[in-house]
Tab-separated table of C-alpha atoms and ligand atoms in Angstrom:
chain	number	residue	atom	x	y	z
A	19	MET	CA	-0.201	-0.169	0.119
A	20	ILE	CA	1.166	3.340	-0.556
A	21	ILE	CA	0.018	6.029	0.314
A	22	VAL	CA	-0.157	9.683	-1.474
A	23	MET	CA	0.497	12.488	1.047
A	24	ASN	CA	-0.715	15.844	-0.093
A	25	ASN	CA	1.394	18.009	-1.432
A	26	ASN	CA	0.556	20.939	1.256
A	27	VAL	CA	0.911	19.043	4.293
A	28	GLY	CA	2.504	20.240	7.086
A	29	GLU	CA	5.092	18.725	9.317
A	30	LYS	CA	3.120	18.050	12.738
A	31	ALA	CA	0.617	15.884	10.463
A	32	GLN	CA	3.182	13.938	9.152
A	33	LEU	CA	4.719	12.610	12.299
A	34	GLU	CA	0.828	11.287	13.824
A	35	LEU	CA	0.756	9.390	10.331
A	36	LYS	CA	3.752	8.192	10.408
A	37	LYS	CA	3.270	6.894	13.789
A	38	GLU	CA	0.481	5.617	13.802
A	39	ILE	CA	0.979	3.789	10.491
A	40	LYS	CA	4.644	2.202	13.581
A	41	GLU	CA	2.840	1.548	15.650
A	42	MET	CA	0.687	-1.151	13.031
A	43	GLY	CA	3.825	-2.450	13.319
A	44	LEU	CA	4.614	-1.519	9.750
A	45	SER	CA	8.020	0.475	9.109
A	46	ILE	CA	7.625	3.028	6.303
A	47	HIS	CA	9.723	3.957	2.895
A	48	GLU	CA	9.396	7.288	2.246
A	49	SER	CA	10.375	8.809	-1.165
A	50	VAL	CA	10.041	12.492	-2.280
A	51	GLY	CA	10.643	14.589	-4.569
A	52	ALA	CA	9.532	17.603	-7.064
A	53	ASN	CA	5.996	16.869	-7.431
A	54	PHE	CA	5.479	14.018	-5.307
A	55	HIS	CA	5.644	12.832	-1.552
A	56	LEU	CA	4.736	9.266	-1.305
A	57	LEU	CA	5.021	6.858	2.111
A	58	GLY	CA	4.672	2.743	0.634
A	59	LEU	CA	4.126	0.794	3.590
A	60	VAL	CA	6.260	-2.253	4.728
A	61	GLY	CA	5.490	-5.637	6.305
A	62	ASP	CA	1.850	-7.287	6.631
A	63	THR	CA	-0.730	-4.651	4.938
A	64	GLN	CA	-3.227	-7.189	4.021
A	65	ASN	CA	-5.403	-6.148	6.674
A	66	VAL	CA	-5.252	-3.144	6.437
A	67	SER	CA	-8.137	-1.188	5.339
A	68	VAL	CA	-8.373	1.888	3.210
A	69	GLU	CA	-10.533	3.863	4.916
A	70	ARG	CA	-8.475	4.011	7.582
A	71	PHE	CA	-5.405	6.356	6.014
A	72	SER	CA	-8.394	7.737	3.140
A	73	ARG	CA	-10.388	9.927	5.455
A	74	LEU	CA	-7.183	11.896	6.264
A	75	ASN	CA	-6.761	15.529	5.669
A	76	SER	CA	-2.411	15.077	4.756
A	77	VAL	CA	-3.352	11.538	2.534
A	78	GLU	CA	-4.242	13.030	-1.448
A	79	LYS	CA	-4.922	8.924	-2.927
A	80	ILE	CA	-4.102	5.764	-0.973
A	81	ILE	CA	-2.870	2.943	-4.516
A	82	LYS	CA	-2.895	-0.731	-3.401
A	83	VAL	CA	0.429	-2.474	-4.786
A	84	GLN	CA	-0.627	-5.784	-5.922
A	85	GLU	CA	3.164	-7.144	-5.616
A	86	PRO	CA	5.065	-8.254	-3.432
A	87	TYR	CA	7.706	-6.693	-3.124
A	88	LYS	CA	7.732	-3.195	-1.945
A	89	LYS	CA	11.292	-0.890	-1.932
A	90	ALA	CA	11.846	-2.571	-5.462
A	91	ASN	CA	8.623	-2.296	-6.779
A	92	ARG	CA	8.675	1.309	-9.123
A	93	MET	CA	5.674	2.167	-7.454
A	94	PHE	CA	7.422	2.275	-3.971
A	95	HIS	CA	10.177	4.660	-5.695
A	96	PRO	CA	8.790	6.093	-8.992
A	97	GLU	CA	12.801	8.031	-9.930
A	98	ASN	CA	15.590	6.035	-11.550
A	99	THR	CA	18.015	4.422	-9.085
A	100	VAL	CA	21.632	5.322	-9.426
A	101	VAL	CA	24.183	3.090	-8.055
A	102	ASP	CA	27.020	5.101	-7.444
A	103	ILE	CA	30.586	3.186	-7.008
A	104	LEU	CA	33.155	4.947	-6.515
A	105	GLY	CA	32.488	7.551	-7.658
A	106	THR	CA	31.348	5.769	-11.187
A	107	LYS	CA	27.577	6.169	-12.021
A	108	ILE	CA	25.802	2.697	-13.628
A	109	GLY	CA	21.743	3.648	-14.530
A	110	ASP	CA	19.632	6.663	-15.122
A	111	GLY	CA	21.197	6.592	-18.576
A	112	ASN	CA	24.377	5.820	-17.088
A	113	PHE	CA	25.501	3.197	-19.231
A	114	LYS	CA	28.448	0.907	-17.842
A	115	VAL	CA	30.608	-1.498	-19.024
A	116	ILE	CA	32.590	-4.145	-16.968
A	117	ALA	CA	34.145	-6.680	-18.952
A	118	GLY	CA	36.792	-8.948	-18.076
A	119	PRO	CA	37.636	-13.027	-18.136
A	120	CYS	CA	35.303	-15.335	-16.121
A	121	SER	CA	38.324	-16.967	-14.014
A	122	VAL	CA	41.555	-14.695	-12.554
A	123	GLU	CA	44.157	-17.037	-13.991
A	124	SER	CA	47.853	-15.334	-12.919
A	125	GLU	CA	48.876	-12.222	-11.669
A	126	GLU	CA	50.167	-11.461	-15.342
A	127	GLN	CA	46.696	-11.895	-17.466
A	128	ILE	CA	44.512	-10.288	-15.319
A	129	VAL	CA	46.555	-6.778	-15.089
A	130	GLU	CA	47.291	-7.135	-18.802
A	131	LEU	CA	43.330	-7.423	-19.453
A	132	ALA	CA	42.352	-4.827	-17.005
A	133	LYS	CA	45.131	-2.516	-18.916
A	134	GLU	CA	42.988	-3.735	-22.447
A	135	VAL	CA	39.256	-3.749	-21.060
A	136	LYS	CA	40.151	-0.186	-19.818
A	137	ALA	CA	42.022	1.620	-22.907
A	138	SER	CA	38.830	-0.188	-24.661
A	139	GLY	CA	36.312	2.499	-22.640
A	140	ALA	CA	35.192	-0.216	-19.806
A	141	SER	CA	34.518	1.226	-16.310
A	142	PHE	CA	35.174	-1.746	-14.697
A	143	LEU	CA	37.126	-5.347	-14.081
A	144	ARG	CA	35.219	-8.809	-13.783
A	145	GLY	CA	36.541	-11.571	-12.859
A	146	GLY	CA	36.266	-15.015	-11.153
A	147	ALA	CA	38.265	-16.470	-8.039
A	148	PHE	CA	35.663	-18.311	-6.188
A	149	LYS	CA	33.398	-20.200	-8.850
A	150	PRO	CA	29.861	-21.968	-9.024
A	151	ARG	CA	30.924	-25.037	-11.200
A	152	THR	CA	28.475	-27.546	-12.068
A	153	SER	CA	31.981	-30.716	-11.711
A	154	PRO	CA	34.035	-30.649	-9.100
A	155	TYR	CA	36.557	-31.786	-10.979
A	156	SER	CA	36.252	-28.251	-13.166
A	157	PHE	CA	38.808	-24.908	-12.208
A	158	GLN	CA	36.927	-23.805	-8.757
A	159	GLY	CA	38.836	-20.233	-8.953
A	160	LEU	CA	42.565	-19.556	-7.879
A	161	GLU	CA	40.092	-18.154	-4.619
A	162	THR	CA	41.591	-16.200	-2.021
A	163	GLU	CA	44.403	-15.549	-4.102
A	164	GLY	CA	42.551	-14.285	-7.411
A	165	ILE	CA	40.913	-11.690	-4.697
A	166	SER	CA	44.196	-10.389	-3.698
A	167	LEU	CA	45.457	-10.802	-7.349
A	168	LEU	CA	42.640	-8.546	-8.672
A	169	THR	CA	43.022	-6.032	-6.548
A	170	LYS	CA	46.122	-5.545	-7.572
A	171	ALA	CA	44.696	-5.052	-11.077
A	172	ARG	CA	42.703	-1.576	-9.122
A	173	GLU	CA	46.265	-0.827	-8.368
A	174	VAL	CA	47.314	-0.350	-11.808
A	175	THR	CA	44.355	0.296	-13.992
A	176	GLY	CA	42.073	2.327	-11.392
A	177	LEU	CA	39.764	0.116	-12.066
A	178	PRO	CA	36.599	-1.144	-9.898
A	179	ILE	CA	36.424	-4.561	-9.335
A	180	VAL	CA	33.876	-7.476	-9.773
A	181	SER	CA	33.341	-11.188	-8.444
A	182	GLU	CA	31.181	-13.113	-7.115
A	183	ILE	CA	30.586	-14.474	-3.213
A	184	MET	CA	29.839	-17.867	-2.926
A	185	GLY	CA	28.100	-18.107	0.617
A	186	VAL	CA	28.301	-15.789	4.044
A	187	LYS	CA	31.343	-17.193	4.624
A	188	PHE	CA	33.190	-15.145	1.933
A	189	LEU	CA	31.903	-11.597	3.037
A	190	ASP	CA	34.540	-10.256	5.262
A	191	GLN	CA	37.034	-11.385	2.205
A	192	PHE	CA	34.331	-9.087	-0.162
A	193	ILE	CA	33.545	-6.144	1.728
A	194	GLU	CA	37.228	-5.559	2.423
A	195	ASN	CA	38.170	-6.455	-1.646
A	196	VAL	CA	35.294	-6.099	-3.416
A	197	ASP	CA	33.957	-3.148	-4.694
A	198	ILE	CA	30.735	-4.980	-6.709
A	199	ILE	CA	29.212	-8.403	-5.195
A	200	GLN	CA	28.238	-10.049	-7.728
A	201	VAL	CA	25.176	-12.754	-7.042
A	202	GLY	CA	25.421	-15.563	-9.192
A	203	ALA	CA	22.819	-16.859	-11.051
A	204	ARG	CA	22.732	-20.563	-8.857
A	205	ASN	CA	22.630	-18.510	-5.361
A	206	MET	CA	19.471	-16.435	-6.761
A	207	GLN	CA	17.770	-17.861	-3.895
A	208	ASN	CA	20.267	-18.342	-1.417
A	209	PHE	CA	18.147	-16.144	0.866
A	210	ASP	CA	21.179	-16.015	3.898
A	211	LEU	CA	23.288	-15.132	1.336
A	212	LEU	CA	21.173	-12.561	0.774
A	213	LYS	CA	19.643	-11.343	4.219
A	214	ALA	CA	23.332	-10.619	5.029
A	215	LEU	CA	23.710	-9.009	1.811
A	216	GLY	CA	21.350	-6.509	2.994
A	217	GLN	CA	23.459	-5.741	6.501
A	218	ILE	CA	26.465	-3.672	4.403
A	219	ASN	CA	26.592	-0.720	1.673
A	220	LYS	CA	28.461	-2.531	-1.112
A	221	PRO	CA	27.032	-2.650	-4.482
A	222	ILE	CA	25.792	-6.027	-5.083
A	223	LEU	CA	25.231	-7.108	-8.930
A	224	LEU	CA	22.156	-9.576	-8.710
A	225	LYS	CA	22.082	-12.214	-11.526
A	226	ARG	CA	18.819	-13.570	-12.099
A	227	GLY	CA	18.337	-17.446	-11.073
A	228	LEU	CA	18.373	-20.223	-14.247
A	229	SER	CA	14.509	-20.805	-14.832
A	230	ALA	CA	13.684	-17.396	-11.952
A	231	THR	CA	11.165	-15.310	-12.970
A	232	ILE	CA	11.021	-11.787	-13.404
A	233	GLU	CA	9.447	-11.415	-9.881
A	234	GLU	CA	11.098	-13.642	-8.264
A	235	TRP	CA	13.681	-12.128	-8.958
A	236	LEU	CA	12.369	-9.289	-8.361
A	237	MET	CA	12.451	-11.007	-4.768
A	238	SER	CA	15.494	-11.970	-4.323
A	239	ALA	CA	16.308	-7.810	-4.928
A	240	GLU	CA	14.006	-7.134	-2.341
A	241	TYR	CA	16.237	-9.121	0.458
A	242	ILE	CA	18.667	-6.887	-0.221
A	243	LEU	CA	16.763	-3.469	-0.639
A	244	ALA	CA	14.506	-5.333	2.939
A	245	GLY	CA	17.806	-5.084	5.055
A	246	GLY	CA	18.953	-1.185	4.185
A	247	ASN	CA	21.119	-2.274	1.217
A	248	LYS	CA	20.215	0.436	-1.379
A	249	ASN	CA	23.014	-0.408	-3.807
A	250	VAL	CA	21.374	-3.322	-6.149
A	251	ILE	CA	22.227	-3.957	-9.862
A	252	LEU	CA	19.946	-6.338	-11.565
A	253	CYS	CA	21.939	-8.480	-13.605
A	254	GLU	CA	19.513	-9.965	-16.911
A	255	ARG	CA	22.284	-13.350	-17.817
A	256	GLY	CA	19.508	-15.574	-20.179
A	257	ILE	CA	17.304	-18.114	-18.286
A	258	ARG	CA	16.846	-22.104	-19.135
A	259	THR	CA	14.466	-22.462	-21.350
A	260	PHE	CA	14.323	-25.906	-24.395
A	261	GLU	CA	16.519	-24.042	-26.670
A	262	LYS	CA	19.533	-26.713	-27.270
A	263	TYR	CA	22.093	-24.049	-30.433
A	264	THR	CA	23.017	-21.036	-27.504
A	265	ARG	CA	23.762	-21.440	-23.790
A	266	ASN	CA	20.339	-20.251	-21.883
A	267	THR	CA	17.707	-18.205	-23.928
A	268	LEU	CA	18.633	-13.532	-23.583
A	269	ASP	CA	15.168	-12.709	-22.249
A	270	LEU	CA	15.812	-9.247	-23.858
A	271	SER	CA	12.160	-8.508	-22.908
A	272	ALA	CA	12.485	-8.785	-19.250
A	273	ILE	CA	14.375	-5.753	-19.649
A	274	PRO	CA	11.335	-2.991	-20.443
A	275	VAL	CA	9.465	-5.321	-17.836
A	276	ILE	CA	12.331	-4.448	-14.964
A	277	LYS	CA	12.109	-0.682	-15.922
A	278	LYS	CA	8.439	-0.734	-16.149
A	279	ARG	CA	8.249	-2.283	-12.820
A	280	SER	CA	11.104	-1.630	-10.734
A	281	HIS	CA	13.810	1.195	-10.430
A	282	LEU	CA	16.717	-0.800	-10.329
A	283	PRO	CA	19.224	-0.458	-12.625
A	284	VAL	CA	19.585	-3.614	-15.518
A	285	ILE	CA	22.773	-4.163	-16.965
A	286	VAL	CA	22.612	-7.982	-19.679
A	287	ASP	CA	25.337	-10.441	-19.428
A	288	PRO	CA	25.702	-11.376	-23.208
A	289	SER	CA	28.501	-13.368	-22.505
A	290	HIS	CA	26.973	-15.962	-20.662
A	291	ALA	CA	23.813	-15.707	-21.971
A	292	THR	CA	25.048	-17.105	-25.308
A	293	GLY	CA	27.894	-19.266	-24.458
A	294	GLU	CA	29.453	-18.408	-28.026
A	295	TRP	CA	31.766	-15.827	-28.736
A	296	TRP	CA	30.261	-14.703	-32.181
A	297	MET	CA	26.889	-14.216	-31.169
A	298	VAL	CA	27.935	-11.509	-28.140
A	299	GLU	CA	28.244	-8.027	-30.177
A	300	SER	CA	24.622	-8.637	-31.721
A	301	LEU	CA	22.988	-9.496	-27.984
A	302	ALA	CA	25.035	-6.319	-26.557
A	303	LYS	CA	24.008	-3.839	-29.799
A	304	ALA	CA	20.431	-5.570	-28.578
A	305	ALA	CA	21.240	-4.920	-25.304
A	306	LEU	CA	22.123	-1.240	-25.242
A	307	ALA	CA	18.838	-0.762	-27.676
A	308	VAL	CA	16.455	-2.741	-25.660
A	309	GLY	CA	17.465	0.454	-22.942
A	310	ALA	CA	19.542	-1.958	-20.402
A	311	ASP	CA	22.078	-0.130	-17.829
A	312	GLY	CA	25.365	-0.939	-18.790
A	313	LEU	CA	25.787	-4.952	-19.762
A	314	MET	CA	28.771	-7.552	-18.794
A	315	ILE	CA	30.549	-9.764	-21.505
A	316	GLU	CA	33.385	-11.901	-20.546
A	317	VAL	CA	37.297	-11.266	-21.881
A	318	HIS	CA	40.310	-13.418	-22.281
A	319	ASN	CA	43.598	-12.730	-23.961
A	320	ASN	CA	44.022	-16.502	-24.739
A	321	PRO	CA	40.467	-18.163	-25.359
A	322	GLU	CA	41.353	-21.168	-26.076
A	323	LYS	CA	43.234	-22.069	-23.058
A	324	ALA	CA	41.030	-20.433	-20.457
A	325	LEU	CA	40.440	-22.128	-17.713
A	326	CYS	CA	36.973	-21.524	-17.498
A	327	ASP	CA	33.965	-20.090	-20.629
A	328	GLY	CA	37.036	-19.546	-23.315
A	329	TYR	CA	34.398	-20.407	-26.059
A	330	GLN	CA	32.251	-17.185	-25.005
A	331	SER	CA	35.253	-14.728	-24.258
A	332	LEU	CA	36.250	-12.620	-27.000
A	333	LYS	CA	39.289	-11.664	-27.501
A	334	PRO	CA	40.717	-7.707	-26.813
A	335	LYS	CA	41.179	-6.516	-29.910
A	336	ARG	CA	38.142	-7.949	-31.048
A	337	PHE	CA	36.125	-6.195	-27.411
A	338	LYS	CA	37.417	-2.839	-28.362
A	339	GLN	CA	35.575	-3.225	-32.122
A	340	VAL	CA	32.551	-3.717	-30.172
A	341	MET	CA	32.849	-0.799	-27.204
A	342	GLN	CA	33.371	1.576	-30.504
A	343	LYS	CA	30.190	0.734	-32.148
A	344	LEU	CA	28.503	0.742	-28.898
A	345	ASN	CA	29.176	3.984	-27.859
A	346	VAL	CA	28.289	4.906	-31.398
A	347	LEU	CA	24.644	3.551	-31.254
A	348	GLU	CA	24.519	4.827	-27.683
A	349	LYS	CA	24.884	7.925	-29.295
A	350	LEU	CA	22.216	7.168	-32.030
A	351	LEU	CA	19.264	6.140	-29.356
A	352	LYS	CA	20.102	9.337	-27.312
A	353	GLU	CA	18.650	11.180	-30.185
A	354	LEU	CA	15.828	9.229	-31.055
A	355	ALA	CA	15.157	9.477	-27.827
B	26	PEP	C1	30.214	-15.706	-13.677
B	26	PEP	O1	30.262	-13.917	-14.555
B	26	PEP	O2	31.073	-15.865	-14.090
B	26	PEP	C2	29.253	-17.176	-13.353
B	26	PEP	C3	29.303	-17.699	-13.212
B	26	PEP	O3	27.840	-16.446	-14.217
B	26	PEP	P1	26.956	-16.418	-14.112
B	26	PEP	O4	25.543	-17.339	-12.649
B	26	PEP	O5	25.295	-15.641	-14.427
B	26	PEP	O6	26.059	-18.282	-14.622
B	27	MN	MN1	32.000	-16.761	-16.465
């Protein structure tokens, strides 16, 4: 339920109303803009009657919210959220690219790639240190050493770093070292982890689960927001369908849906979505055209020898060409808007 306040409501009436709401065991998500003042009621609002508030002079109208996600809901927060990562912004027209290898393999590899992707215009360096692999016999990542190699690459290039957290026990290490904490598709519904991430302030990149509906994905974001962490970026990375040709099926239609239903920034990962390097460029362009706030692209200097996901990784030279085309497309789209 959302209470739309009258524009000229006095301080005293506001305080009384807020007190009444809190006494009902609910919390308030307040949103104030140039022409609106909203109080979003968070908690169990099933039995709260509309009449209880609609009779008040301070209230212009009541909007019933059908969706189970509240803080992630655009009705609660009409303006686009912008996530600021060490001064670099994502969201509300700030289109940014995260690039780097699937996994960190050596200091030489990650530092070299960081320099290359930075020179091509990427704003963030990605690299997996703890890898969620289907087989326990596959390369599991360099783990803690991988995180420290990423921090070295950040030192050299100044690029903020993005890496995937696999569980609550790694939280301190990630808070200390990583700039955007990635929650992978397989952990999208690890509710203990989401709750813990809600208690911190670091930006979280929340990937869509392998077979998650948009509503389930937004409910996972809600877990983080409910804890008080407002810095959530969503990432569409393809979903499981009957199609076998591509690794996953990129659900581009999720982008306009998220934009309509939520205020959170949403980026696209065309690498995991397709599983094929030669499809990355087309889908990266499509993601930009459909309104995504950014991209996450896997880049590797020697894909044939990559320890993970080489077949979907771009070489630095091709990544540079894709970035140049994306720049042109971004300008064109701004003219059309
Ligand atoms: C990744 O980004 O390396 C990754 C494992 O992605 P996902 O969780 O989307 O499969
Ligand atoms: Mn990967």
